[in-house]
mmCIF file of C-alpha atoms in Angstrom:
data_model
loop_
_atom_site.group_PDB
_atom_site.id
_atom_site.type_symbol
_atom_site.label_atom_id
_atom_site.label_comp_id
_atom_site.label_asym_id
_atom_site.label_seq_id
_atom_site.Cartn_x
_atom_site.Cartn_y
_atom_site.Cartn_z
ATOM 1 C CA GLN A 53 0.000 0.000 0.000
ATOM 2 C CA THR A 54 1.277 3.438 -0.934
ATOM 3 C CA VAL A 55 2.332 5.606 1.980
ATOM 4 C CA VAL A 56 2.596 9.373 1.662
ATOM 5 C CA THR A 57 5.374 10.657 3.890
ATOM 6 C CA GLN A 58 5.731 13.967 5.687
ATOM 7 C CA GLU A 59 8.070 15.172 8.413
ATOM 8 C CA PRO A 60 6.288 14.617 11.749
ATOM 9 C CA SER A 61 7.386 17.963 13.069
ATOM 10 C CA PHE A 62 9.326 21.054 12.115
ATOM 11 C CA SER A 63 10.151 24.351 13.750
ATOM 12 C CA VAL A 64 10.858 27.764 12.303
ATOM 13 C CA SER A 65 11.729 31.117 13.777
ATOM 14 C CA PRO A 66 9.372 34.050 13.250
ATOM 15 C CA GLY A 67 10.278 35.669 9.947
ATOM 16 C CA GLY A 68 12.153 32.605 8.815
ATOM 17 C CA THR A 69 11.611 30.267 5.881
ATOM 18 C CA VAL A 70 10.645 26.635 6.148
ATOM 19 C CA THR A 71 10.050 23.959 3.542
ATOM 20 C CA LEU A 72 7.822 20.996 4.339
ATOM 21 C CA THR A 73 7.919 18.006 2.054
ATOM 22 C CA CYS A 74 5.552 15.301 0.837
ATOM 23 C CA GLY A 75 6.991 12.102 -0.531
ATOM 24 C CA LEU A 76 6.124 8.553 -1.455
ATOM 25 C CA SER A 77 7.249 5.393 0.273
ATOM 26 C CA SER A 78 8.052 4.096 -3.172
ATOM 27 C CA GLY A 79 8.724 6.334 -6.124
ATOM 28 C CA SER A 80 8.830 10.033 -6.832
ATOM 29 C CA VAL A 81 6.168 12.689 -6.552
ATOM 30 C CA SER A 82 5.491 14.590 -9.746
ATOM 31 C CA THR A 83 2.890 17.072 -10.875
ATOM 32 C CA SER A 84 0.884 14.097 -12.114
ATOM 33 C CA TYR A 85 -0.050 13.432 -8.504
ATOM 34 C CA TYR A 86 -1.635 16.896 -8.253
ATOM 35 C CA PRO A 87 -0.158 17.553 -4.808
ATOM 36 C CA SER A 88 -2.303 19.745 -2.594
ATOM 37 C CA TRP A 89 -1.663 21.199 0.843
ATOM 38 C CA TYR A 90 -3.952 21.920 3.780
ATOM 39 C CA GLN A 91 -3.481 23.798 7.025
ATOM 40 C CA GLN A 92 -5.274 22.759 10.200
ATOM 41 C CA THR A 93 -5.314 24.392 13.600
ATOM 42 C CA PRO A 94 -6.627 22.531 16.661
ATOM 43 C CA GLY A 95 -10.379 22.095 16.684
ATOM 44 C CA GLN A 96 -10.804 23.511 13.207
ATOM 45 C CA ALA A 97 -11.512 22.051 9.814
ATOM 46 C CA PRO A 98 -8.630 21.971 7.354
ATOM 47 C CA ARG A 99 -8.070 24.999 5.158
ATOM 48 C CA THR A 100 -6.971 24.579 1.573
ATOM 49 C CA LEU A 101 -3.663 26.291 0.845
ATOM 50 C CA ILE A 102 -2.184 24.968 -2.396
ATOM 51 C CA TYR A 103 -3.478 22.766 -5.211
ATOM 52 C CA SER A 104 -2.137 21.315 -8.437
ATOM 53 C CA THR A 105 1.382 21.587 -7.016
ATOM 54 C CA ASN A 106 1.691 25.356 -6.889
ATOM 55 C CA ILE A 107 -1.633 27.183 -7.237
ATOM 56 C CA ARG A 108 -2.620 29.157 -4.159
ATOM 57 C CA SER A 109 -6.220 28.848 -3.058
ATOM 58 C CA SER A 110 -8.263 32.028 -2.854
ATOM 59 C CA GLY A 111 -7.224 34.260 0.018
ATOM 60 C CA VAL A 112 -4.018 32.400 0.827
ATOM 61 C CA PRO A 113 -1.082 34.776 1.440
ATOM 62 C CA ASP A 114 1.740 34.671 -1.071
ATOM 63 C CA ARG A 115 4.191 33.675 1.634
ATOM 64 C CA PHE A 116 2.868 30.151 1.016
ATOM 65 C CA SER A 117 4.152 28.499 -2.125
ATOM 66 C CA GLY A 118 4.205 25.000 -3.553
ATOM 67 C CA SER A 119 6.665 23.217 -5.776
ATOM 68 C CA ILE A 120 8.329 19.947 -6.652
ATOM 69 C CA LEU A 121 11.766 19.634 -5.055
ATOM 70 C CA GLY A 122 13.693 16.621 -6.194
ATOM 71 C CA ASN A 123 11.382 13.654 -5.809
ATOM 72 C CA LYS A 124 8.943 15.284 -3.413
ATOM 73 C CA ALA A 125 6.243 17.923 -3.330
ATOM 74 C CA ALA A 126 7.114 20.874 -1.155
ATOM 75 C CA LEU A 127 5.329 23.628 0.734
ATOM 76 C CA THR A 128 7.465 26.640 1.504
ATOM 77 C CA ILE A 129 6.501 29.306 3.994
ATOM 78 C CA THR A 130 8.528 32.471 3.582
ATOM 79 C CA GLY A 131 8.481 34.956 6.440
ATOM 80 C CA ALA A 132 6.755 32.652 8.921
ATOM 81 C CA GLN A 133 4.306 34.230 11.311
ATOM 82 C CA ALA A 134 3.063 33.079 14.683
ATOM 83 C CA ASP A 135 -0.328 32.122 13.311
ATOM 84 C CA ASP A 136 1.326 29.775 10.815
ATOM 85 C CA GLU A 137 1.802 27.413 13.743
ATOM 86 C CA SER A 138 -0.459 24.577 12.614
ATOM 87 C CA ASP A 139 -0.583 21.073 11.273
ATOM 88 C CA TYR A 140 0.033 20.801 7.551
ATOM 89 C CA TYR A 141 -1.201 17.936 5.407
ATOM 90 C CA CYS A 142 -0.489 17.044 1.829
ATOM 91 C CA VAL A 143 -2.738 14.966 -0.407
ATOM 92 C CA LEU A 144 -1.626 13.057 -3.469
ATOM 93 C CA TYR A 145 -4.051 11.892 -6.112
ATOM 94 C CA MET A 146 -3.087 8.349 -7.086
ATOM 95 C CA GLY A 147 -5.436 8.104 -10.021
ATOM 96 C CA SER A 148 -8.365 5.709 -10.389
ATOM 97 C CA GLY A 149 -10.296 7.783 -7.883
ATOM 98 C CA ILE A 150 -7.909 7.273 -4.971
ATOM 99 C CA SER A 151 -6.580 10.082 -2.799
ATOM 100 C CA VAL A 152 -4.077 9.625 0.000
ATOM 101 C CA PHE A 153 -3.251 11.983 2.845
ATOM 102 C CA GLY A 154 0.204 12.316 4.271
ATOM 103 C CA GLY A 155 0.606 11.865 7.987
ATOM 104 C CA GLY A 156 0.892 15.598 8.567
ATOM 105 C CA THR A 157 3.609 17.910 9.836
ATOM 106 C CA LYS A 158 3.248 19.818 13.073
ATOM 107 C CA LEU A 159 4.871 23.209 12.537
ATOM 108 C CA THR A 160 6.054 25.194 15.518
ATOM 109 C CA VAL A 161 6.925 28.863 15.167
ATOM 110 C CA LEU A 162 9.329 29.907 17.913
ATOM 111 C CA GLN B 113 -19.533 30.613 -1.479
ATOM 112 C CA VAL B 114 -20.359 26.938 -1.087
ATOM 113 C CA GLN B 115 -20.930 25.631 2.427
ATOM 114 C CA LEU B 116 -21.034 22.055 3.663
ATOM 115 C CA GLN B 117 -22.594 20.902 6.922
ATOM 116 C CA GLU B 118 -22.393 17.455 8.469
ATOM 117 C CA SER B 119 -25.236 16.060 10.546
ATOM 118 C CA GLY B 120 -25.963 12.819 12.330
ATOM 119 C CA PRO B 121 -25.728 11.035 15.689
ATOM 120 C CA GLY B 122 -22.735 11.856 17.825
ATOM 121 C CA LEU B 123 -22.846 8.504 19.594
ATOM 122 C CA VAL B 124 -23.079 5.094 17.983
ATOM 123 C CA LYS B 125 -22.985 1.709 19.676
ATOM 124 C CA PRO B 126 -20.374 -0.874 18.725
ATOM 125 C CA SER B 127 -21.387 -3.190 15.867
ATOM 126 C CA GLN B 128 -24.010 -0.725 14.668
ATOM 127 C CA THR B 129 -23.951 1.444 11.544
ATOM 128 C CA LEU B 130 -22.705 5.009 11.608
ATOM 129 C CA SER B 131 -24.806 7.286 9.409
ATOM 130 C CA LEU B 132 -23.947 10.871 8.503
ATOM 131 C CA THR B 133 -25.339 13.349 6.014
ATOM 132 C CA CYS B 134 -23.679 16.333 4.397
ATOM 133 C CA THR B 135 -25.888 19.174 3.209
ATOM 134 C CA VAL B 136 -24.419 21.424 0.546
ATOM 135 C CA SER B 137 -25.573 25.020 0.147
ATOM 136 C CA GLY B 138 -24.457 27.743 -2.218
ATOM 137 C CA GLY B 139 -23.699 25.309 -5.001
ATOM 138 C CA SER B 140 -25.293 22.401 -6.791
ATOM 139 C CA ILE B 141 -24.162 18.921 -5.915
ATOM 140 C CA SER B 142 -24.941 18.019 -9.532
ATOM 141 C CA SER B 143 -22.145 20.158 -10.879
ATOM 142 C CA GLY B 144 -20.004 17.878 -12.947
ATOM 143 C CA ALA B 145 -16.839 19.496 -11.666
ATOM 144 C CA TYR B 146 -16.889 17.941 -8.224
ATOM 145 C CA TYR B 147 -16.923 14.783 -6.194
ATOM 146 C CA CYS B 148 -18.560 14.728 -2.770
ATOM 147 C CA SER B 149 -16.147 13.379 -0.207
ATOM 148 C CA TRP B 150 -15.862 12.039 3.310
ATOM 149 C CA ILE B 151 -12.710 12.308 5.390
ATOM 150 C CA ARG B 152 -12.141 11.425 9.024
ATOM 151 C CA GLN B 153 -9.653 12.268 11.725
ATOM 152 C CA HIS B 154 -9.077 10.049 14.733
ATOM 153 C CA PRO B 155 -8.495 11.963 17.976
ATOM 154 C CA GLY B 156 -5.052 13.528 17.911
ATOM 155 C CA LYS B 157 -4.207 11.884 14.590
ATOM 156 C CA GLY B 158 -4.004 12.741 10.934
ATOM 157 C CA LEU B 159 -6.596 12.938 8.195
ATOM 158 C CA GLU B 160 -7.860 9.835 6.399
ATOM 159 C CA TRP B 161 -9.704 9.849 3.098
ATOM 160 C CA ILE B 162 -12.798 7.632 3.291
ATOM 161 C CA GLY B 163 -14.232 7.970 -0.185
ATOM 162 C CA TYR B 164 -16.237 10.040 -2.597
ATOM 163 C CA ILE B 165 -19.215 9.987 -4.869
ATOM 164 C CA TYR B 166 -20.038 11.688 -8.134
ATOM 165 C CA TYR B 167 -23.515 13.115 -8.616
ATOM 166 C CA SER B 168 -24.241 10.305 -11.054
ATOM 167 C CA GLY B 169 -23.687 7.784 -8.264
ATOM 168 C CA SER B 170 -20.207 6.562 -9.158
ATOM 169 C CA THR B 171 -18.245 5.879 -6.005
ATOM 170 C CA TYR B 172 -14.585 5.553 -5.029
ATOM 171 C CA TYR B 173 -13.642 4.150 -1.646
ATOM 172 C CA ASN B 174 -10.524 3.848 0.482
ATOM 173 C CA PRO B 175 -9.497 0.205 -0.027
ATOM 174 C CA SER B 176 -8.902 -0.212 3.703
ATOM 175 C CA LEU B 177 -12.515 0.690 4.508
ATOM 176 C CA LYS B 178 -14.250 -0.429 1.346
ATOM 177 C CA SER B 179 -15.985 -3.460 2.812
ATOM 178 C CA ARG B 180 -17.827 -1.350 5.392
ATOM 179 C CA ILE B 181 -18.575 1.879 3.504
ATOM 180 C CA THR B 182 -21.538 3.061 1.527
ATOM 181 C CA ILE B 183 -21.657 6.595 0.183
ATOM 182 C CA SER B 184 -24.839 7.775 -1.508
ATOM 183 C CA VAL B 185 -26.110 10.996 -3.033
ATOM 184 C CA ASP B 186 -29.496 12.719 -3.093
ATOM 185 C CA THR B 187 -29.338 15.400 -5.768
ATOM 186 C CA SER B 188 -32.900 16.556 -5.083
ATOM 187 C CA GLU B 189 -31.910 17.497 -1.526
ATOM 188 C CA ASN B 190 -28.365 18.567 -2.447
ATOM 189 C CA GLN B 191 -27.068 16.092 0.110
ATOM 190 C CA PHE B 192 -24.794 13.119 0.266
ATOM 191 C CA SER B 193 -24.428 10.507 2.966
ATOM 192 C CA LEU B 194 -22.003 8.100 4.573
ATOM 193 C CA LYS B 195 -22.794 4.768 6.137
ATOM 194 C CA LEU B 196 -20.079 2.846 7.949
ATOM 195 C CA SER B 197 -21.117 -0.560 9.176
ATOM 196 C CA SER B 198 -19.951 -2.743 12.058
ATOM 197 C CA VAL B 199 -18.297 0.111 13.892
ATOM 198 C CA THR B 200 -15.850 -0.313 16.736
ATOM 199 C CA ALA B 201 -14.130 2.123 19.058
ATOM 200 C CA ALA B 202 -11.491 2.506 16.347
ATOM 201 C CA ASP B 203 -14.071 4.359 14.257
ATOM 202 C CA THR B 204 -14.357 7.136 16.837
ATOM 203 C CA ALA B 205 -13.291 10.230 14.928
ATOM 204 C CA VAL B 206 -14.233 13.631 13.624
ATOM 205 C CA TYR B 207 -15.896 13.102 10.270
ATOM 206 C CA TYR B 208 -15.627 15.813 7.626
ATOM 207 C CA CYS B 209 -17.460 16.164 4.377
ATOM 208 C CA ALA B 210 -15.641 18.026 1.647
ATOM 209 C CA ARG B 211 -15.888 18.848 -2.009
ATOM 210 C CA TRP B 212 -13.233 17.427 -4.328
ATOM 211 C CA ARG B 213 -12.573 19.495 -7.411
ATOM 212 C CA ARG B 214 -11.825 17.186 -10.314
ATOM 213 C CA ASP B 215 -11.143 17.959 -13.968
ATOM 214 C CA GLY B 216 -7.396 18.307 -13.764
ATOM 215 C CA TYR B 217 -7.279 20.065 -10.395
ATOM 216 C CA ASN B 218 -7.869 17.180 -8.006
ATOM 217 C CA TYR B 219 -8.053 18.736 -4.584
ATOM 218 C CA PHE B 220 -10.436 19.431 -1.710
ATOM 219 C CA ASP B 221 -11.695 22.967 -2.247
ATOM 220 C CA SER B 222 -14.351 23.255 0.463
ATOM 221 C CA TRP B 223 -14.786 21.603 3.839
ATOM 222 C CA GLY B 224 -17.522 21.149 6.397
ATOM 223 C CA GLN B 225 -16.778 22.009 9.991
ATOM 224 C CA GLY B 226 -16.671 18.347 11.015
ATOM 225 C CA THR B 227 -18.714 16.290 13.439
ATOM 226 C CA LEU B 228 -17.399 14.094 16.223
ATOM 227 C CA VAL B 229 -18.747 10.563 16.275
ATOM 228 C CA THR B 230 -18.009 8.454 19.314
ATOM 229 C CA VAL B 231 -18.444 4.701 19.237
ATOM 230 C CA SER B 232 -19.292 3.473 22.706
ATOM 231 C CA SER B 233 -21.853 1.339 24.469
#
């Protein structure tokens, strides 16, 4: 079974830049997987940040950006702010109607 | 702006069937651009895709849950539903409905607020 991998946790200083990644247990992530990214704070529903690798959802600040880095999808936060402290999830579309979430990354801003 | 709202019992007994409904407002469930989706999140854990349905009735399920899941759609009510049979405590989770944008985009573009379902006798 395909596993989508994410760093369990990451920390960044206020104003700093951090890159979270989304990989596959076997193989490389490409744009064909339509990687998307979601932000979730405790007790809240996820919020859509990025879709189709690098398209920002409506209202998402441009300090969030998506890309493919090497064999993984990546979410970069430039100029991190305190309210960016959240859990971040990626989703890969495997085709044939199957979507898989990564395990999520808990981002600390300190 | 489309809105999704989950509804259903917050407590289900073990071995019974969990039933939830998602009501969509501000957009037609019959739009060909979307799938209607269910996702869950176990307490303190990550998100898990359960499955989705197209307005025509075509369904796609998580292989790990497929034997226990039924997702259905009622276009006249602009609603879709989830049934999960033979539940155990391991099915205790927050259940979200969401809209999956297809047609070359392939992502969840709108989410419900989620509803906690506890499986307990």
